[in-house]
mmCIF file of C-alpha atoms in Angstrom:
data_model
loop_
_atom_site.group_PDB
_atom_site.id
_atom_site.type_symbol
_atom_site.label_atom_id
_atom_site.label_comp_id
_atom_site.label_asym_id
_atom_site.label_seq_id
_atom_site.Cartn_x
_atom_site.Cartn_y
_atom_site.Cartn_z
ATOM 1 C CA GLY A 5 -64.323 42.305 -49.999
ATOM 2 C CA ALA A 6 -66.735 44.779 -48.136
ATOM 3 C CA VAL A 7 -67.544 47.154 -50.586
ATOM 4 C CA VAL A 8 -69.976 50.320 -50.318
ATOM 5 C CA SER A 9 -70.724 52.219 -52.967
ATOM 6 C CA GLN A 10 -72.688 55.950 -53.612
ATOM 7 C CA HIS A 11 -74.448 56.999 -56.820
ATOM 8 C CA PRO A 12 -73.948 59.474 -57.200
ATOM 9 C CA SER A 13 -70.244 61.164 -56.540
ATOM 10 C CA ARG A 14 -71.278 64.469 -57.009
ATOM 11 C CA VAL A 15 -74.888 66.388 -58.095
ATOM 12 C CA ILE A 16 -75.622 70.168 -58.264
ATOM 13 C CA CYS A 17 -79.161 70.799 -58.198
ATOM 14 C CA LYS A 18 -81.560 73.992 -57.909
ATOM 15 C CA SER A 19 -83.328 75.386 -55.270
ATOM 16 C CA GLY A 20 -86.850 73.598 -54.693
ATOM 17 C CA THR A 21 -86.553 70.749 -57.175
ATOM 18 C CA SER A 22 -85.638 66.752 -55.353
ATOM 19 C CA VAL A 23 -82.177 64.301 -54.943
ATOM 20 C CA LYS A 24 -81.631 60.595 -54.772
ATOM 21 C CA ILE A 25 -78.214 59.329 -53.012
ATOM 22 C CA GLU A 26 -78.291 55.521 -53.721
ATOM 23 C CA CYS A 27 -75.986 53.075 -51.187
ATOM 24 C CA ARG A 28 -75.564 49.816 -52.336
ATOM 25 C CA SER A 29 -73.322 46.755 -50.395
ATOM 26 C CA LEU A 30 -71.913 44.699 -53.233
ATOM 27 C CA ASP A 31 -70.486 41.612 -52.107
ATOM 28 C CA PHE A 32 -72.182 41.536 -48.482
ATOM 29 C CA GLN A 33 -75.929 42.250 -47.293
ATOM 30 C CA ALA A 34 -76.468 45.044 -45.269
ATOM 31 C CA THR A 35 -79.450 44.203 -42.148
ATOM 32 C CA THR A 36 -78.610 48.171 -42.025
ATOM 33 C CA MET A 37 -77.575 50.735 -43.374
ATOM 34 C CA PHE A 38 -76.722 54.266 -41.700
ATOM 35 C CA TRP A 39 -77.147 58.234 -43.325
ATOM 36 C CA TYR A 40 -74.355 60.470 -42.480
ATOM 37 C CA ARG A 41 -73.904 64.032 -43.050
ATOM 38 C CA GLN A 42 -70.435 65.742 -42.720
ATOM 39 C CA PHE A 43 -70.034 69.598 -43.345
ATOM 40 C CA PRO A 44 -66.948 71.325 -44.404
ATOM 41 C CA LYS A 45 -64.150 70.659 -42.120
ATOM 42 C CA LYS A 46 -66.511 69.322 -39.509
ATOM 43 C CA SER A 47 -67.383 65.620 -37.913
ATOM 44 C CA LEU A 48 -69.592 63.425 -38.915
ATOM 45 C CA MET A 49 -73.308 62.994 -38.186
ATOM 46 C CA LEU A 50 -75.581 60.441 -37.952
ATOM 47 C CA MET A 51 -79.031 61.306 -39.764
ATOM 48 C CA ALA A 52 -80.526 58.479 -39.108
ATOM 49 C CA THR A 53 -80.664 54.298 -39.182
ATOM 50 C CA SER A 54 -82.114 51.949 -41.476
ATOM 51 C CA ASN A 55 -83.314 49.038 -41.467
ATOM 52 C CA GLU A 56 -84.505 46.362 -44.666
ATOM 53 C CA GLY A 57 -88.089 46.299 -44.044
ATOM 54 C CA SER A 58 -88.787 49.175 -41.460
ATOM 55 C CA LYS A 59 -89.211 52.528 -41.359
ATOM 56 C CA ALA A 60 -86.154 55.036 -40.709
ATOM 57 C CA THR A 61 -85.437 55.800 -37.429
ATOM 58 C CA TYR A 62 -84.178 59.452 -37.383
ATOM 59 C CA GLU A 63 -81.709 61.406 -34.993
ATOM 60 C CA GLN A 64 -83.312 64.582 -32.996
ATOM 61 C CA GLY A 65 -83.161 67.432 -35.271
ATOM 62 C CA VAL A 66 -83.345 65.444 -38.879
ATOM 63 C CA GLU A 67 -86.478 66.019 -40.761
ATOM 64 C CA LYS A 68 -87.710 62.692 -41.870
ATOM 65 C CA ASP A 69 -90.198 64.564 -43.962
ATOM 66 C CA LYS A 70 -86.789 66.115 -45.734
ATOM 67 C CA PHE A 71 -84.654 63.231 -45.653
ATOM 68 C CA LEU A 72 -87.091 60.221 -47.227
ATOM 69 C CA ILE A 73 -84.935 57.414 -46.615
ATOM 70 C CA ASN A 74 -86.050 53.828 -47.983
ATOM 71 C CA HIS A 75 -84.138 50.234 -47.124
ATOM 72 C CA ALA A 76 -85.833 48.186 -49.960
ATOM 73 C CA SER A 77 -83.201 45.410 -50.240
ATOM 74 C CA LEU A 78 -80.153 43.759 -47.656
ATOM 75 C CA THR A 79 -78.051 45.704 -50.402
ATOM 76 C CA LEU A 80 -79.949 49.259 -51.245
ATOM 77 C CA SER A 81 -81.049 51.925 -50.114
ATOM 78 C CA THR A 82 -81.880 55.458 -50.511
ATOM 79 C CA LEU A 83 -81.846 58.639 -49.270
ATOM 80 C CA THR A 84 -84.066 61.562 -50.797
ATOM 81 C CA VAL A 85 -83.610 65.050 -49.947
ATOM 82 C CA THR A 86 -86.824 67.019 -50.915
ATOM 83 C CA SER A 87 -86.835 70.399 -52.007
ATOM 84 C CA ALA A 88 -83.969 70.844 -51.588
ATOM 85 C CA HIS A 89 -81.998 74.130 -50.608
ATOM 86 C CA PRO A 90 -78.482 75.914 -50.122
ATOM 87 C CA GLU A 91 -78.339 74.662 -46.275
ATOM 88 C CA ASP A 92 -78.753 71.586 -47.295
ATOM 89 C CA SER A 93 -76.135 71.675 -49.658
ATOM 90 C CA SER A 94 -73.213 68.678 -47.690
ATOM 91 C CA PHE A 95 -71.387 65.738 -47.911
ATOM 92 C CA TYR A 96 -73.079 62.707 -48.005
ATOM 93 C CA ILE A 97 -71.874 59.537 -46.459
ATOM 94 C CA CYS A 98 -73.419 56.061 -46.070
ATOM 95 C CA SER A 99 -72.083 52.983 -44.106
ATOM 96 C CA ALA A 100 -73.022 49.681 -44.015
ATOM 97 C CA TYR A 101 -73.515 47.601 -41.448
ATOM 98 C CA PRO A 102 -73.420 43.162 -41.950
ATOM 99 C CA GLY A 103 -73.788 42.747 -38.682
ATOM 100 C CA ALA A 104 -71.630 40.241 -36.340
ATOM 101 C CA SER A 105 -70.861 38.736 -40.441
ATOM 102 C CA GLY A 106 -68.625 41.708 -40.712
ATOM 103 C CA GLY A 107 -67.267 41.750 -37.449
ATOM 104 C CA TYR A 108 -69.364 44.160 -36.088
ATOM 105 C CA GLU A 109 -68.057 47.470 -38.689
ATOM 106 C CA GLN A 110 -70.041 49.705 -40.188
ATOM 107 C CA TYR A 111 -68.334 49.966 -44.362
ATOM 108 C CA PHE A 112 -68.602 52.941 -45.667
ATOM 109 C CA GLY A 113 -69.341 54.433 -48.903
ATOM 110 C CA PRO A 114 -67.429 57.268 -50.605
ATOM 111 C CA GLY A 115 -69.975 59.991 -50.435
ATOM 112 C CA THR A 116 -71.961 62.076 -52.537
ATOM 113 C CA ARG A 117 -71.316 65.929 -52.474
ATOM 114 C CA LEU A 118 -74.568 67.503 -52.728
ATOM 115 C CA THR A 119 -74.934 70.862 -53.802
ATOM 116 C CA VAL A 120 -78.252 72.711 -54.390
ATOM 117 C CA THR A 121 -77.967 76.178 -56.596
ATOM 118 C CA ALA B 20 -75.516 59.320 -24.105
ATOM 119 C CA GLN B 21 -72.251 58.128 -25.806
ATOM 120 C CA SER B 22 -69.677 61.560 -26.941
ATOM 121 C CA VAL B 23 -66.388 61.098 -28.143
ATOM 122 C CA THR B 24 -62.992 64.115 -27.632
ATOM 123 C CA GLN B 25 -60.641 64.451 -30.400
ATOM 124 C CA PRO B 26 -58.948 67.600 -28.489
ATOM 125 C CA ASP B 27 -56.363 68.689 -30.936
ATOM 126 C CA ILE B 28 -58.317 70.019 -34.184
ATOM 127 C CA HIS B 29 -54.407 70.008 -35.894
ATOM 128 C CA ILE B 30 -51.464 68.265 -35.260
ATOM 129 C CA THR B 31 -48.720 69.306 -37.837
ATOM 130 C CA VAL B 32 -45.618 66.990 -37.479
ATOM 131 C CA SER B 33 -42.456 66.444 -40.024
ATOM 132 C CA GLU B 34 -42.134 63.578 -42.226
ATOM 133 C CA GLY B 35 -39.671 60.277 -40.521
ATOM 134 C CA ALA B 36 -41.421 61.826 -37.102
ATOM 135 C CA SER B 37 -43.817 60.272 -34.541
ATOM 136 C CA LEU B 38 -47.765 61.039 -34.276
ATOM 137 C CA GLU B 39 -49.836 61.176 -31.449
ATOM 138 C CA LEU B 40 -53.572 60.942 -31.540
ATOM 139 C CA ARG B 41 -55.992 61.203 -28.579
ATOM 140 C CA CYS B 42 -59.328 59.988 -27.876
ATOM 141 C CA ASN B 43 -61.279 60.382 -25.063
ATOM 142 C CA TYR B 44 -64.721 58.137 -24.811
ATOM 143 C CA SER B 45 -67.785 58.461 -22.863
ATOM 144 C CA TYR B 46 -70.331 54.934 -22.468
ATOM 145 C CA GLY B 47 -72.514 53.429 -20.743
ATOM 146 C CA ALA B 48 -71.381 50.025 -21.977
ATOM 147 C CA THR B 49 -68.524 48.058 -23.235
ATOM 148 C CA PRO B 50 -67.227 50.374 -26.388
ATOM 149 C CA TYR B 51 -66.243 49.636 -29.803
ATOM 150 C CA LEU B 52 -63.681 51.923 -30.543
ATOM 151 C CA PHE B 53 -62.979 52.664 -34.248
ATOM 152 C CA TRP B 54 -59.882 55.006 -35.998
ATOM 153 C CA TYR B 55 -60.691 56.430 -39.292
ATOM 154 C CA VAL B 56 -58.915 58.101 -42.063
ATOM 155 C CA GLN B 57 -60.665 60.828 -44.433
ATOM 156 C CA SER B 58 -58.655 62.360 -47.530
ATOM 157 C CA PRO B 59 -60.805 65.545 -48.811
ATOM 158 C CA GLY B 60 -63.253 64.373 -50.368
ATOM 159 C CA GLN B 61 -63.010 60.681 -49.735
ATOM 160 C CA GLY B 62 -65.441 58.509 -47.654
ATOM 161 C CA LEU B 63 -63.772 56.759 -44.561
ATOM 162 C CA GLN B 64 -61.251 53.905 -43.991
ATOM 163 C CA LEU B 65 -60.741 52.017 -41.255
ATOM 164 C CA LEU B 66 -57.180 52.196 -38.955
ATOM 165 C CA LEU B 67 -58.526 49.780 -36.804
ATOM 166 C CA LYS B 68 -60.749 48.973 -33.853
ATOM 167 C CA TYR B 69 -61.043 47.031 -30.602
ATOM 168 C CA PHE B 70 -64.042 45.291 -29.388
ATOM 169 C CA SER B 71 -62.280 43.413 -26.411
ATOM 170 C CA GLY B 72 -58.449 41.361 -25.809
ATOM 171 C CA ASP B 73 -55.716 43.373 -26.202
ATOM 172 C CA THR B 74 -55.353 46.656 -25.579
ATOM 173 C CA LEU B 75 -52.956 47.265 -27.910
ATOM 174 C CA VAL B 76 -54.213 47.125 -31.491
ATOM 175 C CA GLN B 77 -52.181 47.068 -34.721
ATOM 176 C CA GLY B 78 -53.866 48.663 -37.316
ATOM 177 C CA ILE B 79 -53.133 48.956 -41.497
ATOM 178 C CA LYS B 80 -50.555 51.188 -42.516
ATOM 179 C CA GLY B 81 -48.247 51.495 -39.317
ATOM 180 C CA PHE B 82 -50.603 52.882 -37.009
ATOM 181 C CA GLU B 83 -51.493 51.582 -33.550
ATOM 182 C CA ALA B 84 -54.332 52.393 -30.544
ATOM 183 C CA GLU B 85 -54.001 51.656 -26.854
ATOM 184 C CA PHE B 86 -56.793 50.861 -25.394
ATOM 185 C CA LYS B 87 -57.061 52.324 -21.523
ATOM 186 C CA ARG B 88 -60.502 51.709 -19.974
ATOM 187 C CA SER B 89 -59.152 53.628 -16.750
ATOM 188 C CA GLN B 90 -57.915 56.490 -18.591
ATOM 189 C CA SER B 91 -61.613 56.729 -21.097
ATOM 190 C CA SER B 92 -58.637 56.903 -23.977
ATOM 191 C CA PHE B 93 -58.489 55.092 -27.067
ATOM 192 C CA ASN B 94 -55.644 57.106 -28.461
ATOM 193 C CA LEU B 95 -53.858 56.808 -32.302
ATOM 194 C CA ARG B 96 -50.406 56.252 -32.753
ATOM 195 C CA LYS B 97 -47.674 56.187 -35.704
ATOM 196 C CA PRO B 98 -43.781 55.264 -35.276
ATOM 197 C CA SER B 99 -42.996 57.387 -38.647
ATOM 198 C CA VAL B 100 -44.951 59.494 -40.554
ATOM 199 C CA HIS B 101 -45.678 59.299 -44.417
ATOM 200 C CA TRP B 102 -46.600 62.622 -46.634
ATOM 201 C CA SER B 103 -49.397 60.689 -47.645
ATOM 202 C CA ASP B 104 -50.236 60.640 -44.850
ATOM 203 C CA ALA B 105 -51.743 64.076 -43.752
ATOM 204 C CA ALA B 106 -55.113 63.195 -43.920
ATOM 205 C CA GLU B 107 -58.337 63.718 -41.318
ATOM 206 C CA TYR B 108 -58.094 61.277 -38.767
ATOM 207 C CA PHE B 109 -61.708 60.180 -36.795
ATOM 208 C CA CYS B 110 -62.312 58.114 -33.157
ATOM 209 C CA ALA B 111 -65.594 57.081 -32.907
ATOM 210 C CA VAL B 112 -67.183 54.681 -29.933
ATOM 211 C CA GLY B 113 -70.414 52.612 -30.785
ATOM 212 C CA GLY B 114 -71.255 48.876 -29.662
ATOM 213 C CA ASN B 115 -74.221 46.550 -29.177
ATOM 214 C CA ALA B 116 -75.942 48.778 -26.853
ATOM 215 C CA ALA B 117 -76.271 51.610 -28.588
ATOM 216 C CA GLY B 118 -77.886 49.651 -31.749
ATOM 217 C CA ASN B 119 -74.883 49.510 -33.646
ATOM 218 C CA LYS B 120 -74.724 53.043 -34.221
ATOM 219 C CA LEU B 121 -71.531 55.019 -34.041
ATOM 220 C CA THR B 122 -70.904 58.667 -32.153
ATOM 221 C CA PHE B 123 -67.736 60.758 -34.075
ATOM 222 C CA GLY B 124 -65.696 63.160 -32.210
ATOM 223 C CA GLY B 125 -64.714 65.768 -33.959
ATOM 224 C CA GLY B 126 -61.708 64.951 -35.943
ATOM 225 C CA THR B 127 -57.522 65.523 -35.837
ATOM 226 C CA ARG B 128 -56.096 66.873 -39.353
ATOM 227 C CA VAL B 129 -52.793 66.048 -39.996
ATOM 228 C CA LEU B 130 -50.032 68.531 -41.728
ATOM 229 C CA VAL B 131 -47.461 66.400 -42.137
ATOM 230 C CA LYS B 132 -44.103 68.804 -42.906
ATOM 231 C CA PRO B 133 -40.770 67.417 -45.647
#
């Protein structure tokens, strides 16, 4: 149980285009989903916290107009990288948090490798 | 503000030898502590977690960790390392006081020599 999927696993897009990444909790409802970014050989940096039905809370330094987050249901959150540029190339990982029913644990997706050319 | 320090960027260990990964944290309330493992190009897998109770926590794959409040540490150990344990290991701290947000350490890359 407690499986989180991400789609796509890899995406290559051209500079200036937008790309959407989906994060789904497959067998539980997530009150909160988190989006992280991981640079090569680096740790995970929290980008934003997403609660179903409300606006995402972005961490300091993260451009909310560039990284659009929508949490339309308790099992789906999307991250859209708008007007992508090569510096947005990274590994994006989401996690889903079911709350106390899930033992206060975040469950992580397998990640999405974004390459902007 | 919460923070996590993993002092060792790389550790090389021989197969069959013991392994200890260090983690020090800073957190203003009762911490929830986690250790995750990440293989190249993959997501994170939870090894173990500590919320309260017994300060020695057992996890998957033969790993254990000990919470020491006086030292603000949560070190990960394994008595005998297998080649498949080569990976990146992350310590993380969070808790209800932080809205359940996790702060990750910089990670320790473990290399296993045959």
